[in-house]
Short mmCIF file of C-alpha atoms and ligand atoms in Angstrom, two decimals:
data_model
loop_
_atom_site.label_atom_id
_atom_site.label_comp_id
_atom_site.label_asym_id
_atom_site.label_seq_id
_atom_site.Cartn_x
_atom_site.Cartn_y
_atom_site.Cartn_z
CA MET Y 1 -56.53 -25.89 -16.03
CA SER Y 2 -52.89 -24.14 -16.00
CA ARG Y 3 -52.48 -20.98 -14.06
CA PHE Y 4 -51.72 -19.07 -17.38
CA LEU Y 5 -54.90 -19.86 -19.22
CA THR Y 6 -56.64 -16.35 -20.14
CA GLU Y 7 -59.75 -15.49 -18.43
CA LYS Y 8 -61.57 -15.46 -21.73
CA TYR Y 9 -61.02 -19.24 -22.39
CA SER Y 10 -61.46 -20.77 -18.66
CA VAL Y 11 -65.03 -20.38 -19.01
CA LEU Y 12 -64.84 -22.69 -21.92
CA GLU Y 13 -67.00 -25.77 -21.65
CA PRO Y 14 -65.95 -28.17 -24.58
CA TYR Y 15 -68.53 -29.73 -26.96
CA ILE Y 16 -69.07 -33.31 -26.07
CA PRO Y 17 -69.29 -35.39 -29.18
CA GLY Y 18 -71.17 -38.61 -29.59
CA GLU Y 19 -68.87 -41.66 -27.64
CA GLN Y 20 -66.44 -43.47 -29.95
CA PRO Y 21 -65.13 -46.16 -27.98
CA LYS Y 22 -62.94 -48.68 -28.92
CA ASP Y 23 -63.57 -51.03 -26.12
CA LYS Y 24 -65.46 -53.75 -28.09
CA HIS Y 25 -67.63 -53.21 -31.44
CA TYR Y 26 -70.46 -51.63 -30.99
CA LEU Y 27 -73.32 -51.28 -33.20
CA LYS Y 28 -72.77 -47.41 -33.74
CA LEU Y 29 -76.16 -45.58 -33.98
CA ASN Y 30 -75.04 -42.74 -32.00
CA THR Y 31 -73.40 -40.17 -34.45
CA ASN Y 32 -75.10 -39.66 -37.60
CA GLU Y 33 -72.34 -40.61 -39.26
CA SER Y 34 -73.25 -42.40 -42.95
CA PRO Y 35 -73.15 -46.48 -42.70
CA TYR Y 36 -71.60 -46.35 -46.09
CA PRO Y 37 -68.30 -46.31 -47.02
CA PRO Y 38 -66.28 -43.68 -49.66
CA THR Y 39 -65.94 -44.93 -53.13
CA LYS Y 40 -63.37 -46.75 -54.22
CA LYS Y 41 -62.05 -44.08 -56.65
CA GLY Y 42 -62.15 -41.54 -53.90
CA ALA Y 43 -60.15 -43.47 -51.67
CA ALA Y 44 -57.76 -44.18 -54.17
CA ASP Y 45 -57.25 -40.54 -55.09
CA ALA Y 46 -56.90 -39.94 -51.68
CA LYS Y 47 -54.08 -42.41 -51.10
CA ASN Y 48 -52.40 -41.19 -54.35
CA GLU Y 49 -52.26 -37.19 -52.86
CA ALA Y 50 -50.55 -38.74 -49.62
CA LEU Y 51 -47.45 -39.29 -51.71
CA ASP Y 52 -47.26 -35.95 -52.28
CA CYS Y 53 -48.10 -34.70 -48.86
CA TYR Y 54 -44.46 -33.24 -48.29
CA LEU Y 55 -45.74 -30.29 -50.51
CA TYR Y 56 -48.49 -27.87 -48.80
CA SER Y 57 -52.03 -28.80 -50.23
CA ASP Y 58 -54.10 -26.07 -52.48
CA PRO Y 59 -55.08 -23.50 -50.24
CA GLU Y 60 -58.12 -22.53 -52.44
CA SER Y 61 -59.14 -26.14 -52.72
CA THR Y 62 -59.39 -24.64 -56.28
CA LYS Y 63 -60.88 -28.32 -57.81
CA LEU Y 64 -63.25 -28.83 -54.71
CA THR Y 65 -64.56 -25.34 -55.13
CA ALA Y 66 -65.07 -25.56 -58.77
CA ALA Y 67 -66.92 -28.80 -58.63
CA LEU Y 68 -69.33 -27.94 -55.76
CA ALA Y 69 -69.99 -24.81 -57.47
CA ASP Y 70 -70.83 -26.26 -60.47
CA TYR Y 71 -73.08 -28.75 -58.52
CA TYR Y 72 -75.10 -25.90 -56.92
CA GLY Y 73 -75.07 -23.99 -60.23
CA LEU Y 74 -73.06 -20.97 -58.50
CA GLN Y 75 -69.97 -19.39 -59.08
CA PRO Y 76 -66.82 -20.38 -57.10
CA ASP Y 77 -66.34 -17.19 -55.24
CA GLN Y 78 -69.93 -18.14 -53.65
CA VAL Y 79 -68.33 -21.16 -51.97
CA LEU Y 80 -65.76 -21.42 -49.34
CA VAL Y 81 -64.73 -25.03 -48.58
CA THR Y 82 -63.81 -25.29 -44.66
CA ASN Y 83 -62.28 -28.23 -42.33
CA GLY Y 84 -65.58 -29.76 -41.49
CA SER Y 85 -68.78 -27.15 -41.45
CA ASP Y 86 -67.98 -26.99 -37.68
CA GLU Y 87 -64.95 -24.46 -39.35
CA ALA Y 88 -67.38 -22.63 -41.85
CA LEU Y 89 -70.05 -21.93 -38.53
CA ASP Y 90 -66.90 -20.62 -36.62
CA PHE Y 91 -65.60 -18.19 -39.66
CA ALA Y 92 -69.07 -17.15 -39.87
CA PHE Y 93 -69.74 -16.28 -36.19
CA LYS Y 94 -66.36 -14.46 -36.19
CA ALA Y 95 -67.11 -12.45 -39.06
CA PHE Y 96 -70.47 -11.40 -38.64
CA CYS Y 97 -71.08 -11.14 -34.77
CA ASP Y 98 -68.97 -9.67 -31.94
CA LYS Y 99 -69.81 -8.41 -28.14
CA ASP Y 100 -72.33 -5.86 -29.83
CA HIS Y 101 -74.03 -7.94 -32.39
CA GLY Y 102 -75.00 -11.12 -30.94
CA ILE Y 103 -76.77 -14.44 -32.30
CA VAL Y 104 -79.57 -16.23 -32.03
CA PHE Y 105 -80.74 -19.90 -32.32
CA PRO Y 106 -83.91 -22.20 -31.28
CA ASN Y 107 -82.98 -23.71 -27.55
CA ILE Y 108 -83.04 -27.32 -28.97
CA THR Y 109 -80.58 -27.22 -31.93
CA TYR Y 110 -76.79 -28.43 -32.55
CA GLY Y 111 -74.81 -27.86 -29.37
CA PHE Y 112 -71.99 -26.48 -31.02
CA TYR Y 113 -73.74 -23.03 -31.63
CA PRO Y 114 -73.20 -21.86 -27.86
CA ILE Y 115 -69.60 -23.20 -27.36
CA ILE Y 116 -68.65 -21.15 -30.78
CA ALA Y 117 -70.43 -18.23 -29.52
CA VAL Y 118 -68.80 -18.40 -26.13
CA ALA Y 119 -65.19 -19.25 -27.31
CA ASN Y 120 -65.61 -15.92 -29.26
CA GLY Y 121 -66.58 -13.96 -26.82
CA ILE Y 122 -70.35 -13.70 -28.52
CA PRO Y 123 -73.59 -13.15 -26.86
CA TYR Y 124 -76.26 -15.41 -27.45
CA GLU Y 125 -79.97 -15.90 -26.92
CA GLU Y 126 -81.89 -18.90 -27.19
CA ILE Y 127 -85.58 -19.04 -28.47
CA PRO Y 128 -87.50 -21.82 -27.16
CA LEU Y 129 -88.88 -24.48 -29.70
CA GLN Y 130 -92.81 -25.17 -29.69
CA GLU Y 131 -94.38 -27.73 -27.44
CA ASP Y 132 -94.21 -30.03 -30.46
CA PHE Y 133 -90.37 -29.60 -30.84
CA LYS Y 134 -91.25 -27.16 -34.30
CA ILE Y 135 -89.44 -23.92 -34.73
CA ASN Y 136 -92.18 -21.15 -34.41
CA VAL Y 137 -91.07 -19.05 -37.58
CA ASP Y 138 -92.85 -16.11 -36.37
CA ASP Y 139 -90.43 -15.88 -33.28
CA TYR Y 140 -87.72 -14.97 -35.52
CA ILE Y 141 -89.72 -12.59 -38.05
CA ALA Y 142 -88.04 -9.01 -37.88
CA ILE Y 143 -85.91 -9.80 -34.91
CA HIS Y 144 -83.32 -7.95 -36.15
CA LYS Y 145 -80.54 -10.19 -34.73
CA ASN Y 146 -78.12 -12.50 -36.44
CA ILE Y 147 -79.48 -15.85 -36.35
CA VAL Y 148 -78.48 -19.25 -36.77
CA PHE Y 149 -80.56 -22.98 -36.99
CA ALA Y 150 -80.13 -26.43 -38.62
CA ASN Y 151 -82.46 -27.02 -41.19
CA PRO Y 152 -83.55 -30.07 -40.65
CA ASN Y 153 -83.06 -29.15 -37.06
CA ALA Y 154 -80.93 -31.50 -34.63
CA PRO Y 155 -81.80 -33.66 -32.97
CA THR Y 156 -85.38 -33.36 -33.67
CA GLY Y 157 -85.25 -34.01 -37.36
CA ILE Y 158 -87.79 -31.53 -38.15
CA ALA Y 159 -87.22 -28.88 -41.27
CA LEU Y 160 -88.74 -25.67 -42.03
CA SER Y 161 -90.00 -25.38 -45.88
CA ARG Y 162 -87.98 -22.91 -47.78
CA LYS Y 163 -90.66 -20.47 -47.69
CA ASP Y 164 -90.56 -20.10 -44.14
CA VAL Y 165 -86.84 -20.08 -44.07
CA GLU Y 166 -87.12 -16.61 -47.19
CA SER Y 167 -89.73 -15.12 -44.75
CA ILE Y 168 -87.02 -15.28 -41.69
CA VAL Y 169 -84.19 -13.79 -44.23
CA LYS Y 170 -86.15 -11.54 -45.84
CA SER Y 171 -87.44 -9.76 -42.45
CA ASN Y 172 -84.12 -9.42 -41.36
CA PRO Y 173 -82.44 -7.84 -43.62
CA ASP Y 174 -79.74 -6.13 -41.67
CA ASN Y 175 -78.61 -9.28 -40.13
CA ILE Y 176 -76.69 -12.30 -41.14
CA VAL Y 177 -78.85 -15.85 -41.31
CA ILE Y 178 -77.14 -18.91 -40.96
CA VAL Y 179 -78.94 -21.70 -42.46
CA ASP Y 180 -76.76 -25.31 -41.24
CA GLU Y 181 -77.79 -27.82 -43.66
CA ALA Y 182 -76.13 -30.73 -42.61
CA TYR Y 183 -78.90 -32.73 -43.02
CA VAL Y 184 -80.57 -31.58 -46.07
CA ASP Y 185 -79.85 -33.87 -48.31
CA PHE Y 186 -82.29 -36.58 -46.73
CA GLY Y 187 -85.07 -34.93 -48.10
CA ALA Y 188 -85.66 -31.24 -46.48
CA GLU Y 189 -85.77 -28.52 -49.09
CA SER Y 190 -82.31 -26.68 -49.56
CA CYS Y 191 -82.21 -22.85 -49.37
CA VAL Y 192 -79.16 -22.61 -51.80
CA SER Y 193 -81.64 -21.03 -54.16
CA LEU Y 194 -82.02 -18.15 -51.90
CA ILE Y 195 -78.56 -17.19 -52.24
CA ASP Y 196 -78.77 -15.06 -55.31
CA SER Y 197 -81.81 -13.02 -53.92
CA TYR Y 198 -80.57 -11.97 -50.22
CA ASP Y 199 -77.30 -11.05 -49.55
CA ASN Y 200 -77.77 -12.11 -45.68
CA ILE Y 201 -78.19 -15.75 -46.34
CA LEU Y 202 -75.26 -18.34 -45.65
CA VAL Y 203 -75.72 -21.82 -46.17
CA CYS Y 204 -73.65 -24.44 -44.42
CA HIS Y 205 -73.16 -27.76 -45.69
CA THR Y 206 -70.82 -30.87 -44.52
CA PHE Y 207 -69.35 -33.81 -46.22
CA SER Y 208 -69.93 -35.79 -42.80
CA LYS Y 209 -73.38 -37.13 -43.05
CA SER Y 210 -74.66 -37.48 -46.41
CA ARG Y 211 -71.79 -37.77 -48.09
CA ALA Y 212 -69.91 -40.46 -45.79
CA LEU Y 213 -66.65 -38.56 -45.18
CA ALA Y 214 -67.02 -37.58 -41.61
CA GLY Y 215 -63.55 -38.38 -40.97
CA ALA Y 216 -62.40 -36.80 -43.83
CA ARG Y 217 -63.46 -33.36 -41.83
CA VAL Y 218 -64.68 -31.40 -45.04
CA GLY Y 219 -67.57 -28.82 -45.13
CA TYR Y 220 -68.70 -25.85 -47.19
CA ILE Y 221 -70.41 -22.38 -47.02
CA MET Y 222 -72.42 -20.40 -49.48
CA GLY Y 223 -73.29 -16.96 -49.55
CA ASN Y 224 -73.24 -13.87 -52.19
CA LYS Y 225 -69.61 -13.05 -53.21
CA GLU Y 226 -69.33 -10.16 -50.32
CA LEU Y 227 -70.01 -12.32 -47.58
CA ILE Y 228 -67.87 -15.51 -49.18
CA THR Y 229 -64.91 -12.76 -49.98
CA ASP Y 230 -65.22 -11.93 -46.00
CA LEU Y 231 -65.18 -15.58 -44.87
CA ARG Y 232 -62.33 -16.13 -47.24
CA THR Y 233 -60.51 -13.55 -45.69
CA LEU Y 234 -60.72 -14.96 -42.16
CA LYS Y 235 -60.07 -18.53 -43.51
CA ASN Y 236 -56.48 -16.97 -44.73
CA ALA Y 237 -55.86 -15.10 -41.89
CA GLN Y 238 -56.63 -18.16 -39.62
CA ASN Y 239 -55.76 -21.50 -41.34
CA PRO Y 240 -54.61 -20.59 -45.07
CA TYR Y 241 -54.15 -24.44 -45.80
CA ASN Y 242 -57.54 -25.69 -43.97
CA LEU Y 243 -58.03 -28.47 -45.86
CA ASN Y 244 -55.51 -30.99 -46.57
CA ARG Y 245 -54.40 -33.11 -49.80
CA MET Y 246 -56.23 -36.37 -48.90
CA SER Y 247 -59.75 -34.71 -47.85
CA GLN Y 248 -59.81 -32.59 -50.67
CA ALA Y 249 -58.96 -35.50 -53.04
CA ILE Y 250 -61.66 -37.78 -51.52
CA ALA Y 251 -64.19 -35.13 -51.54
CA LEU Y 252 -63.81 -34.14 -54.93
CA ALA Y 253 -64.55 -37.56 -55.94
CA ALA Y 254 -67.83 -37.51 -54.05
CA VAL Y 255 -69.05 -34.74 -55.71
CA GLU Y 256 -68.25 -36.30 -59.29
CA ASP Y 257 -69.90 -39.55 -58.26
CA PRO Y 258 -73.84 -38.00 -57.82
CA SER Y 259 -75.26 -41.21 -58.13
CA TYR Y 260 -73.63 -42.83 -55.48
CA PHE Y 261 -74.62 -39.98 -53.40
CA THR Y 262 -78.07 -39.85 -54.10
CA ASN Y 263 -78.61 -43.91 -54.01
CA ASN Y 264 -76.98 -43.94 -50.35
CA CYS Y 265 -79.30 -40.81 -49.33
CA LYS Y 266 -82.33 -42.74 -50.88
CA ALA Y 267 -81.65 -45.80 -48.74
CA VAL Y 268 -81.26 -43.72 -45.76
CA MET Y 269 -84.62 -42.61 -46.20
CA SER Y 270 -86.10 -45.75 -47.01
CA ASP Y 271 -84.69 -47.20 -43.89
CA ARG Y 272 -85.62 -44.08 -41.80
CA GLN Y 273 -89.30 -45.08 -42.73
CA PHE Y 274 -88.83 -48.87 -42.04
CA THR Y 275 -87.12 -47.75 -38.54
CA ASP Y 276 -90.29 -45.21 -38.21
CA ASP Y 277 -93.00 -47.68 -38.76
CA GLU Y 278 -91.10 -50.71 -36.51
CA LEU Y 279 -90.49 -48.50 -33.82
CA THR Y 280 -93.97 -47.04 -33.91
CA LYS Y 281 -95.46 -50.49 -33.93
CA ARG Y 282 -93.66 -51.01 -30.73
CA GLY Y 283 -95.40 -48.34 -28.90
CA PHE Y 284 -92.77 -45.36 -29.50
CA ILE Y 285 -93.20 -42.06 -30.20
CA VAL Y 286 -91.46 -40.84 -33.34
CA ILE Y 287 -91.44 -37.69 -34.76
CA PRO Y 288 -91.40 -37.61 -38.54
CA SER Y 289 -87.91 -36.63 -39.74
CA SER Y 290 -86.29 -35.18 -42.68
CA ALA Y 291 -82.68 -36.35 -41.56
CA ASN Y 292 -80.70 -39.39 -41.10
CA PHE Y 293 -81.83 -40.07 -37.56
CA VAL Y 294 -85.11 -40.38 -35.85
CA PHE Y 295 -85.99 -38.91 -32.69
CA VAL Y 296 -87.84 -41.02 -30.38
CA SER Y 297 -89.53 -41.45 -26.74
CA HIS Y 298 -91.32 -44.77 -25.21
CA TYR Y 299 -93.24 -43.92 -21.98
CA ALA Y 300 -91.61 -47.13 -20.09
CA LEU Y 301 -88.09 -46.14 -21.40
CA PRO Y 302 -86.86 -42.77 -20.61
CA GLY Y 303 -84.04 -41.53 -22.68
CA ASP Y 304 -81.18 -42.65 -20.31
CA GLU Y 305 -82.75 -45.94 -19.54
CA LEU Y 306 -82.77 -46.74 -23.42
CA TYR Y 307 -79.02 -45.97 -23.62
CA LYS Y 308 -78.12 -47.82 -21.06
CA ARG Y 309 -79.83 -50.85 -21.91
CA LEU Y 310 -79.08 -50.70 -25.41
CA LYS Y 311 -75.28 -49.92 -24.51
CA GLU Y 312 -75.29 -53.05 -22.55
CA LYS Y 313 -76.34 -54.82 -25.55
CA ASP Y 314 -73.43 -53.38 -27.59
CA VAL Y 315 -75.89 -50.61 -29.39
CA LEU Y 316 -75.05 -47.02 -29.09
CA VAL Y 317 -77.62 -44.30 -29.37
CA ARG Y 318 -77.90 -40.49 -28.25
CA HIS Y 319 -78.92 -39.50 -25.32
CA PHE Y 320 -79.30 -35.87 -24.35
CA ASP Y 321 -79.20 -34.31 -20.64
CA LYS Y 322 -80.76 -31.14 -21.49
CA PRO Y 323 -84.38 -31.28 -19.83
CA GLU Y 324 -86.42 -30.59 -22.49
CA ILE Y 325 -85.54 -33.40 -24.09
CA LYS Y 326 -84.33 -36.03 -21.56
CA ASP Y 327 -87.02 -38.37 -22.33
CA TRP Y 328 -85.71 -38.76 -25.80
CA SER Y 329 -83.44 -40.46 -27.94
CA ARG Y 330 -81.36 -40.10 -31.32
CA ILE Y 331 -81.07 -43.02 -33.53
CA THR Y 332 -78.95 -42.51 -36.53
CA ILE Y 333 -80.41 -44.61 -39.46
CA GLY Y 334 -77.55 -47.28 -40.66
CA THR Y 335 -77.80 -49.71 -43.17
CA HIS Y 336 -81.13 -52.04 -43.35
CA SER Y 337 -79.51 -54.99 -41.62
CA GLN Y 338 -78.17 -52.44 -38.73
CA MET Y 339 -81.66 -51.35 -38.43
CA LYS Y 340 -82.96 -55.04 -38.15
CA ALA Y 341 -80.14 -55.75 -35.77
CA PHE Y 342 -81.27 -52.93 -33.78
CA LEU Y 343 -85.16 -53.72 -33.54
CA VAL Y 344 -84.05 -57.07 -32.36
CA LYS Y 345 -82.35 -55.64 -29.20
CA ILE Y 346 -85.36 -53.27 -28.68
CA ASP Y 347 -87.72 -56.33 -28.67
CA GLU Y 348 -85.47 -58.03 -26.05
CA ILE Y 349 -85.47 -54.96 -23.85
CA LEU Y 350 -89.20 -54.57 -24.33
CA LYS Y 351 -89.29 -58.10 -23.53
CA GLU Y 352 -87.37 -58.03 -20.21
CA LEU Y 353 -89.46 -54.79 -19.40
CA TYR Y 354 -92.79 -56.68 -19.39
CA ASP Y 355 -91.47 -59.80 -17.56
CA SER Y 356 -89.93 -57.58 -14.95
CA GLN Y 357 -93.39 -56.13 -14.20
CA ASN Y 358 -95.37 -59.12 -15.08
CA GLY Y 359 -92.84 -61.34 -12.93
C1 PLP V 1 -72.39 -33.08 -38.03
C2 PLP V 1 -73.25 -31.54 -37.97
C3 PLP V 1 -72.33 -30.42 -38.30
C4 PLP V 1 -70.97 -30.65 -37.94
O1 PLP V 1 -70.48 -31.24 -39.46
P1 PLP V 1 -68.83 -31.43 -39.44
O2 PLP V 1 -69.04 -31.19 -41.02
O3 PLP V 1 -68.44 -32.72 -39.37
O4 PLP V 1 -68.07 -30.06 -38.77
C5 PLP V 1 -72.92 -29.07 -38.15
N1 PLP V 1 -74.16 -28.92 -37.84
C6 PLP V 1 -75.24 -29.98 -37.65
C7 PLP V 1 -76.24 -29.47 -37.56
C8 PLP V 1 -74.74 -31.45 -37.52
O5 PLP V 1 -75.41 -32.24 -37.38
#
């Protein structure tokens, strides 16, 4: 830290992303990326845009915004496209929270929320999950505070129904409820349809998971026109050309090819069931997931131990130090053959464990 950094930022603790090591080839099941590549058309469109990079990108991402609005049955002024959904979350925190209007979220959820709050000087409160890792809806009814949660939640993969989210939104009419649907395409109910009925809900999506474009950094946030106008004002004040040409093009191609997207999501969901069944057979506790990962524990393999042993075998999974979930591991669902390869390593580890206990 230099001696010039302002006090405000000297308290920042950066988000620790899942590792992206380059030392050798790993089977990467640690950051919830899609195992499938973007379409050839999308890649070609991005390449073409690269030729025009001497000119600024469209600050309004007009075509992409229109395509998304069309896809969800919204008006373009109900959608703001952002540089990853992390940027959408940052704009929403900045626009609707301040030191006197804090924000509330579950104590186990996406690790970026407290960091955005601290970075913006916004006080936050964490509400514990239930023992079974579910969000207790009653905890959020009429609390009259701004709220954010991931639905399905991360890293548990557990989703609330639209009806439950609606009761939260409805009972806090004078506060903003941000529903982060980063994983919604893997089998949960989206709350986009609530946007026309409630003026206090924002729904945030990303291209990083189900749309296989983590490296393009594209997200979007949807809500009623007034809310989105506020967010657009912030965007224009902070980063008017927030999306580069290549990302706009590759994301547009992704929206225009819904069957590629739905087939990939279906494959992930079917391999999620396969992974759940196979791990359960091997003595793991697997929380039924509505996301592209499973959250698991094993009585003989605490989270850090499983992480270490898998890494020795060139497989990366995600482990969190938070005391409530330190015994657990989050495993991203890859392709079917990746999950089979993963299970071979699990079998080796379980055998080594058994041999060492009985040797
Ligand atoms: C991955 C993820 C995001 C961030 O997505 P980007 O668009 O890559 O910034 C947001 N929320 C949750 C819950 C996520 O898991």
